[in-house]
Short mmCIF file of C-alpha atoms in Angstrom, two decimals:
data_model
loop_
_atom_site.label_atom_id
_atom_site.label_comp_id
_atom_site.label_asym_id
_atom_site.label_seq_id
_atom_site.Cartn_x
_atom_site.Cartn_y
_atom_site.Cartn_z
CA MET A 6 -126.71 82.40 139.65
CA TYR A 7 -128.93 79.59 138.36
CA VAL A 8 -128.05 78.34 134.89
CA PRO A 9 -130.89 76.59 133.03
CA MET A 10 -130.24 72.94 132.42
CA LYS A 11 -130.19 71.42 128.99
CA SER A 12 -133.72 70.15 128.48
CA GLY A 13 -136.39 69.27 125.98
CA TYR A 14 -137.34 72.97 125.80
CA GLN A 15 -134.20 73.59 123.79
CA GLN A 16 -133.86 70.36 121.85
CA GLY A 17 -137.30 68.75 121.81
CA GLY A 18 -137.67 69.25 118.07
CA VAL A 19 -134.37 67.70 116.95
CA GLU A 20 -134.10 64.64 119.16
CA ASN A 21 -135.08 61.19 117.96
CA THR A 22 -138.86 60.82 118.17
CA HIS A 23 -138.75 57.05 117.64
CA THR A 24 -136.42 56.65 120.61
CA LYS A 25 -138.75 58.70 122.79
CA ILE A 26 -141.73 56.57 121.74
CA LEU A 27 -139.85 53.40 122.67
CA LEU A 28 -138.72 54.80 126.03
CA THR A 29 -142.19 56.05 126.97
CA SER A 30 -143.65 52.64 126.10
CA LEU A 31 -141.13 50.81 128.30
CA SER A 32 -141.64 53.19 131.21
CA ALA A 33 -145.42 53.03 130.88
CA MET A 34 -145.43 49.21 130.89
CA ALA A 35 -143.31 49.18 134.05
CA ALA A 36 -145.56 51.72 135.78
CA GLU A 37 -148.79 50.02 134.68
CA SER A 38 -147.68 46.56 135.82
CA THR A 39 -146.59 47.94 139.20
CA THR A 40 -149.79 49.82 140.01
CA PHE A 41 -152.49 47.84 138.16
CA PRO A 42 -154.03 46.19 141.27
CA ILE A 43 -154.79 49.67 142.67
CA ASP A 44 -156.47 50.60 139.37
CA LEU A 45 -158.62 47.47 139.54
CA ILE A 46 -159.76 48.32 143.07
CA LYS A 47 -160.46 51.91 141.98
CA THR A 48 -162.66 50.70 139.11
CA ARG A 49 -164.60 48.38 141.42
CA LEU A 50 -165.16 51.27 143.84
CA GLN A 51 -166.45 53.51 141.05
CA LEU A 52 -168.88 50.84 139.85
CA HIS A 53 -170.07 50.21 143.40
CA GLY A 54 -173.57 51.60 143.89
CA GLU A 55 -174.82 51.09 140.33
CA SER A 56 -177.04 48.19 141.44
CA LEU A 57 -179.14 47.67 144.54
CA SER A 58 -177.21 44.51 145.37
CA SER A 59 -174.04 46.54 145.90
CA SER A 60 -175.58 49.37 147.96
CA ARG A 61 -173.93 48.39 151.25
CA PRO A 62 -170.86 50.41 152.28
CA THR A 63 -167.50 49.15 151.20
CA GLY A 64 -163.91 50.33 150.92
CA ALA A 65 -160.74 49.79 148.95
CA PHE A 66 -159.20 47.43 151.52
CA ARG A 67 -162.32 45.26 151.71
CA ILE A 68 -162.59 45.08 147.91
CA GLY A 69 -158.94 44.07 147.58
CA LEU A 70 -159.29 41.32 150.18
CA GLY A 71 -162.46 40.10 148.48
CA ILE A 72 -160.74 39.81 145.12
CA ILE A 73 -157.83 37.84 146.61
CA ARG A 74 -160.18 35.56 148.56
CA GLU A 75 -162.41 34.79 145.57
CA GLN A 76 -159.92 34.77 142.68
CA GLY A 77 -156.49 34.52 144.24
CA PRO A 78 -153.66 37.09 143.94
CA LEU A 79 -153.73 36.89 140.15
CA GLY A 80 -157.27 38.24 140.26
CA LEU A 81 -155.75 41.64 141.02
CA TYR A 82 -154.31 41.64 137.50
CA LYS A 83 -157.58 40.98 135.66
CA GLY A 84 -157.45 43.19 132.55
CA LEU A 85 -153.71 43.89 132.66
CA SER A 86 -153.07 42.93 129.02
CA PRO A 87 -155.50 45.49 127.49
CA ALA A 88 -154.20 48.07 129.96
CA ILE A 89 -150.65 47.58 128.70
CA LEU A 90 -151.90 47.56 125.10
CA ARG A 91 -153.64 50.88 125.77
CA HIS A 92 -150.47 52.46 127.11
CA LEU A 93 -148.48 51.38 124.05
CA PHE A 94 -150.62 53.93 122.18
CA TYR A 95 -151.79 56.38 124.81
CA THR A 96 -148.61 57.24 126.70
CA PRO A 97 -146.20 57.77 123.77
CA ILE A 98 -148.70 59.99 121.96
CA ARG A 99 -149.46 62.19 124.96
CA ILE A 100 -145.89 62.46 126.27
CA VAL A 101 -144.10 62.94 122.95
CA GLY A 102 -146.99 65.05 121.67
CA TYR A 103 -146.80 67.32 124.72
CA GLU A 104 -143.07 67.81 124.31
CA HIS A 105 -143.46 68.60 120.62
CA LEU A 106 -146.29 71.11 121.18
CA ARG A 107 -144.34 72.66 124.05
CA SER A 108 -141.34 73.14 121.76
CA VAL A 109 -143.55 74.80 119.12
CA VAL A 110 -145.00 77.20 121.71
CA SER A 111 -141.54 77.88 123.16
CA ALA A 112 -140.12 78.70 119.73
CA ASP A 113 -142.79 81.35 119.16
CA HIS A 114 -143.38 82.80 122.61
CA GLY A 115 -140.59 81.56 124.88
CA SER A 116 -141.08 79.20 127.81
CA PRO A 117 -144.86 78.69 128.21
CA SER A 118 -146.70 79.67 131.39
CA ILE A 119 -148.46 77.14 133.62
CA ILE A 120 -151.71 77.92 131.79
CA GLY A 121 -150.06 77.37 128.41
CA LYS A 122 -148.62 74.06 129.62
CA ALA A 123 -152.06 73.04 130.91
CA VAL A 124 -153.65 73.68 127.51
CA VAL A 125 -150.86 71.82 125.70
CA GLY A 126 -151.17 68.91 128.13
CA GLY A 127 -154.92 68.72 127.70
CA ILE A 128 -154.70 68.74 123.90
CA SER A 129 -152.02 66.05 123.72
CA GLY A 130 -153.90 63.87 126.21
CA SER A 131 -157.18 64.20 124.30
CA MET A 132 -155.59 63.19 121.00
CA ALA A 133 -153.95 60.17 122.62
CA GLN A 134 -157.17 59.05 124.28
CA VAL A 135 -159.17 59.03 121.05
CA ILE A 136 -156.72 56.51 119.60
CA ALA A 137 -156.41 54.40 122.76
CA SER A 138 -160.11 54.38 123.69
CA PRO A 139 -160.92 50.84 122.41
CA ALA A 140 -158.20 49.29 124.57
CA ASP A 141 -159.40 51.37 127.53
CA LEU A 142 -162.96 50.10 126.98
CA VAL A 143 -161.80 46.47 127.02
CA LYS A 144 -159.74 47.10 130.17
CA VAL A 145 -162.75 48.55 132.03
CA ARG A 146 -165.06 45.74 130.89
CA MET A 147 -162.60 43.04 131.97
CA GLN A 148 -162.05 44.72 135.33
CA ALA A 149 -165.82 44.86 135.84
CA ASP A 150 -166.02 41.15 134.98
CA SER A 151 -164.16 40.32 138.16
CA GLN A 152 -166.98 42.04 140.06
CA MET A 153 -169.54 39.86 138.27
CA MET A 154 -167.56 36.74 139.17
CA SER A 155 -167.65 37.74 142.84
CA ARG A 156 -171.46 37.62 142.62
CA GLY A 157 -171.38 34.14 141.11
CA LEU A 158 -172.14 35.36 137.59
CA GLN A 159 -170.47 34.19 134.40
CA PRO A 160 -167.85 36.66 133.11
CA ARG A 161 -168.67 38.26 129.78
CA TYR A 162 -165.23 37.83 128.22
CA SER A 163 -162.53 35.16 128.34
CA GLY A 164 -159.75 37.55 127.32
CA PRO A 165 -158.98 40.86 125.59
CA PHE A 166 -159.35 39.54 122.02
CA ASP A 167 -162.62 37.81 122.94
CA ALA A 168 -163.79 41.12 124.40
CA PHE A 169 -162.89 43.00 121.20
CA ASN A 170 -164.78 40.45 119.06
CA LYS A 171 -167.89 40.35 121.25
CA ILE A 172 -168.11 44.12 121.53
CA VAL A 173 -167.90 44.53 117.75
CA GLN A 174 -170.49 41.78 117.16
CA ALA A 175 -172.97 43.07 119.75
CA GLU A 176 -172.45 46.83 119.50
CA GLY A 177 -170.82 47.39 116.13
CA PHE A 178 -167.37 48.72 115.36
CA GLN A 179 -168.36 52.07 116.82
CA GLY A 180 -169.05 50.26 120.08
CA LEU A 181 -165.30 50.17 120.68
CA TRP A 182 -165.50 53.93 121.19
CA LYS A 183 -168.37 53.83 123.68
CA GLY A 184 -167.75 56.44 126.33
CA VAL A 185 -165.16 58.18 124.17
CA PHE A 186 -166.45 61.67 125.03
CA PRO A 187 -166.26 61.30 128.82
CA ASN A 188 -162.97 59.54 128.12
CA ILE A 189 -161.67 62.60 126.25
CA GLN A 190 -162.93 64.89 129.01
CA ARG A 191 -161.07 62.84 131.60
CA ALA A 192 -157.92 62.66 129.46
CA PHE A 193 -157.92 66.43 129.00
CA LEU A 194 -158.24 67.03 132.74
CA VAL A 195 -155.72 64.33 133.73
CA ASN A 196 -153.04 65.55 131.35
CA MET A 197 -153.80 69.18 132.05
CA GLY A 198 -152.99 68.46 135.69
CA GLU A 199 -150.36 65.75 135.28
CA LEU A 200 -148.11 66.96 132.47
CA ALA A 201 -148.34 70.68 133.18
CA CYS A 202 -147.87 70.22 136.92
CA TYR A 203 -144.97 67.77 136.57
CA ASP A 204 -143.24 70.00 134.03
CA HIS A 205 -143.77 73.20 136.01
CA ALA A 206 -143.06 71.66 139.41
CA LYS A 207 -139.82 70.07 138.24
CA GLN A 208 -138.59 73.34 136.78
CA PHE A 209 -139.56 75.14 140.02
CA VAL A 210 -137.73 72.61 142.19
CA ILE A 211 -134.59 72.85 140.07
CA ALA A 212 -134.68 76.65 139.63
CA ASN A 213 -135.04 77.20 143.38
CA ARG A 214 -132.26 74.70 144.14
CA ILE A 215 -134.54 72.48 146.20
CA ALA A 216 -133.00 69.61 144.27
CA GLU A 217 -131.00 69.07 141.11
CA ASP A 218 -132.41 67.31 138.07
CA ASN A 219 -132.38 63.91 139.76
CA VAL A 220 -134.66 61.34 141.38
CA TYR A 221 -135.55 63.74 144.22
CA ALA A 222 -136.80 66.44 141.87
CA HIS A 223 -138.68 63.85 139.81
CA THR A 224 -140.30 62.38 142.93
CA LEU A 225 -141.45 65.76 144.28
CA ALA A 226 -142.82 66.76 140.88
CA SER A 227 -144.64 63.44 140.41
CA ILE A 228 -146.33 63.70 143.83
CA MET A 229 -147.61 67.19 143.11
CA SER A 230 -148.77 66.31 139.60
CA GLY A 231 -150.53 63.18 140.87
CA LEU A 232 -152.58 65.18 143.37
CA ALA A 233 -153.49 67.81 140.77
CA ALA A 234 -154.48 65.23 138.16
CA THR A 235 -156.61 63.23 140.62
CA SER A 236 -158.49 66.26 141.94
CA LEU A 237 -159.36 67.46 138.46
CA SER A 238 -160.14 64.14 136.82
CA CYS A 239 -161.93 62.00 139.40
CA PRO A 240 -165.53 63.07 138.53
CA ALA A 241 -164.87 62.55 134.81
CA ASP A 242 -163.20 59.22 135.62
CA VAL A 243 -166.29 57.98 137.48
CA VAL A 244 -168.54 58.97 134.55
CA LYS A 245 -166.12 57.45 132.03
CA THR A 246 -165.93 54.15 133.90
CA ARG A 247 -169.69 53.79 134.19
CA MET A 248 -170.34 54.79 130.59
CA MET A 249 -167.78 52.34 129.26
CA ASN A 250 -168.92 49.47 131.49
CA GLN A 251 -172.52 49.48 130.31
CA ALA A 252 -173.18 47.05 127.47
CA ALA A 253 -176.23 47.52 125.27
CA LYS A 254 -179.04 45.07 126.06
CA LYS A 255 -180.86 43.08 123.37
CA GLU A 256 -183.68 45.61 123.31
CA GLY A 257 -181.12 48.38 122.94
CA ASN A 258 -181.70 49.95 126.35
CA VAL A 259 -178.83 51.44 128.33
CA LEU A 260 -178.72 52.88 131.85
CA TYR A 261 -177.02 56.13 130.80
CA LYS A 262 -177.90 57.97 127.59
CA SER A 263 -174.99 60.40 127.75
CA SER A 264 -172.16 61.47 130.00
CA TYR A 265 -174.34 64.28 131.36
CA ASP A 266 -177.15 61.79 132.06
CA CYS A 267 -174.67 59.57 133.87
CA LEU A 268 -173.40 62.53 135.89
CA ALA A 269 -176.92 63.63 136.84
CA LYS A 270 -178.13 60.14 137.80
CA THR A 271 -175.01 59.44 139.84
CA VAL A 272 -175.45 62.64 141.86
CA GLN A 273 -179.22 62.13 142.19
CA VAL A 274 -178.97 58.54 143.44
CA GLU A 275 -175.68 58.55 145.34
CA GLY A 276 -174.96 62.20 146.13
CA ILE A 277 -172.26 64.61 144.99
CA ARG A 278 -169.55 62.72 146.89
CA ALA A 279 -170.05 59.77 144.55
CA LEU A 280 -168.21 61.75 141.85
CA TRP A 281 -165.05 61.34 143.88
CA LYS A 282 -165.49 57.62 144.52
CA GLY A 283 -162.12 55.98 144.28
CA PHE A 284 -160.28 59.27 144.94
CA PHE A 285 -157.71 57.82 147.32
CA PRO A 286 -157.12 54.63 145.27
CA THR A 287 -156.78 56.88 142.22
CA TRP A 288 -154.26 59.11 143.99
CA ALA A 289 -152.58 56.07 145.53
CA ARG A 290 -152.17 54.73 141.99
CA LEU A 291 -151.26 57.97 140.22
CA GLY A 292 -148.55 58.76 142.75
CA PRO A 293 -146.64 55.45 142.39
CA TRP A 294 -147.48 55.28 138.67
CA GLN A 295 -145.98 58.67 138.00
CA PHE A 296 -143.03 57.98 140.27
CA VAL A 297 -142.18 54.76 138.41
CA PHE A 298 -142.90 56.28 135.00
CA TRP A 299 -141.11 59.62 135.36
CA VAL A 300 -138.08 58.32 137.23
CA SER A 301 -137.57 55.46 134.76
CA TYR A 302 -138.34 57.66 131.74
CA GLU A 303 -135.90 60.36 132.81
CA LYS A 304 -133.24 57.69 133.45
CA PHE A 305 -133.89 56.03 130.08
CA ARG A 306 -133.58 59.40 128.35
CA LYS A 307 -130.25 60.00 130.08
CA PHE A 308 -128.93 56.56 129.09
CA ALA A 309 -130.06 57.15 125.50
CA GLY A 310 -128.25 60.48 125.36
CA LEU A 311 -131.44 62.56 125.26
CA SER A 312 -131.99 65.74 127.23
CA SER A 313 -134.18 65.91 130.32
CA PHE A 314 -137.96 66.08 129.71
#
């Protein structure tokens, strides 16, 4: 007979929150540094097609080779610092927030269903994204700068702090939250798929004795959650990337007036398939990202004397 393992369902409310925040930050930095080049290529793919000069077909492999040829291997890490800064806020809030909300739901109604976990994941991800949105904006802008450099244009920003300053000066303090609504939509969908699917899949794997609570169970769960998160979030990710990349011109004109306008224009000009541009690079990144994050996070929790997630 299967005996439930000791997990965050039972003790999520009494364990050290500060320790969890530290461990999620360390795991997120490791995962982000490992998979960042794939994220850069994904962003370039999603921006491809916005201008007539980039209308010719391209692919992830060609973009990656182009970046290395024009900027060297370090060009694949353009925008890494704001990406890590973003995860110092985003990941702890969504992961620890999810576990806390899950414990609250469990205390009142028992172990939540997959739908309940999806709602909890979406809420925790949305809250985290609102706080981390400025760092995400800077990351997208700096990644797009590498595309401008490949066309022989001068990059807009020399670094993350320069980007923060110039965005505030040109677009106001509220400009740091440009694209926040498509950002929240994406965060809700990503975490609805990622957190709920990882949580549910891991419990399924363990309960059915496919694997114990070890690296095999974590790997299987991370692969399934990565596919679910990518399928749900890719259209919102394309809209988010394009909304955040556009800087207001001197006359105040912008290409997209809203996330819906961006969605409609993208489909009208490039077709419905454009909403899933960068799907495979996104999945190729989410899979390794979640593998590195969840395996390291679960190990860190074990070393720190905390229960399994």
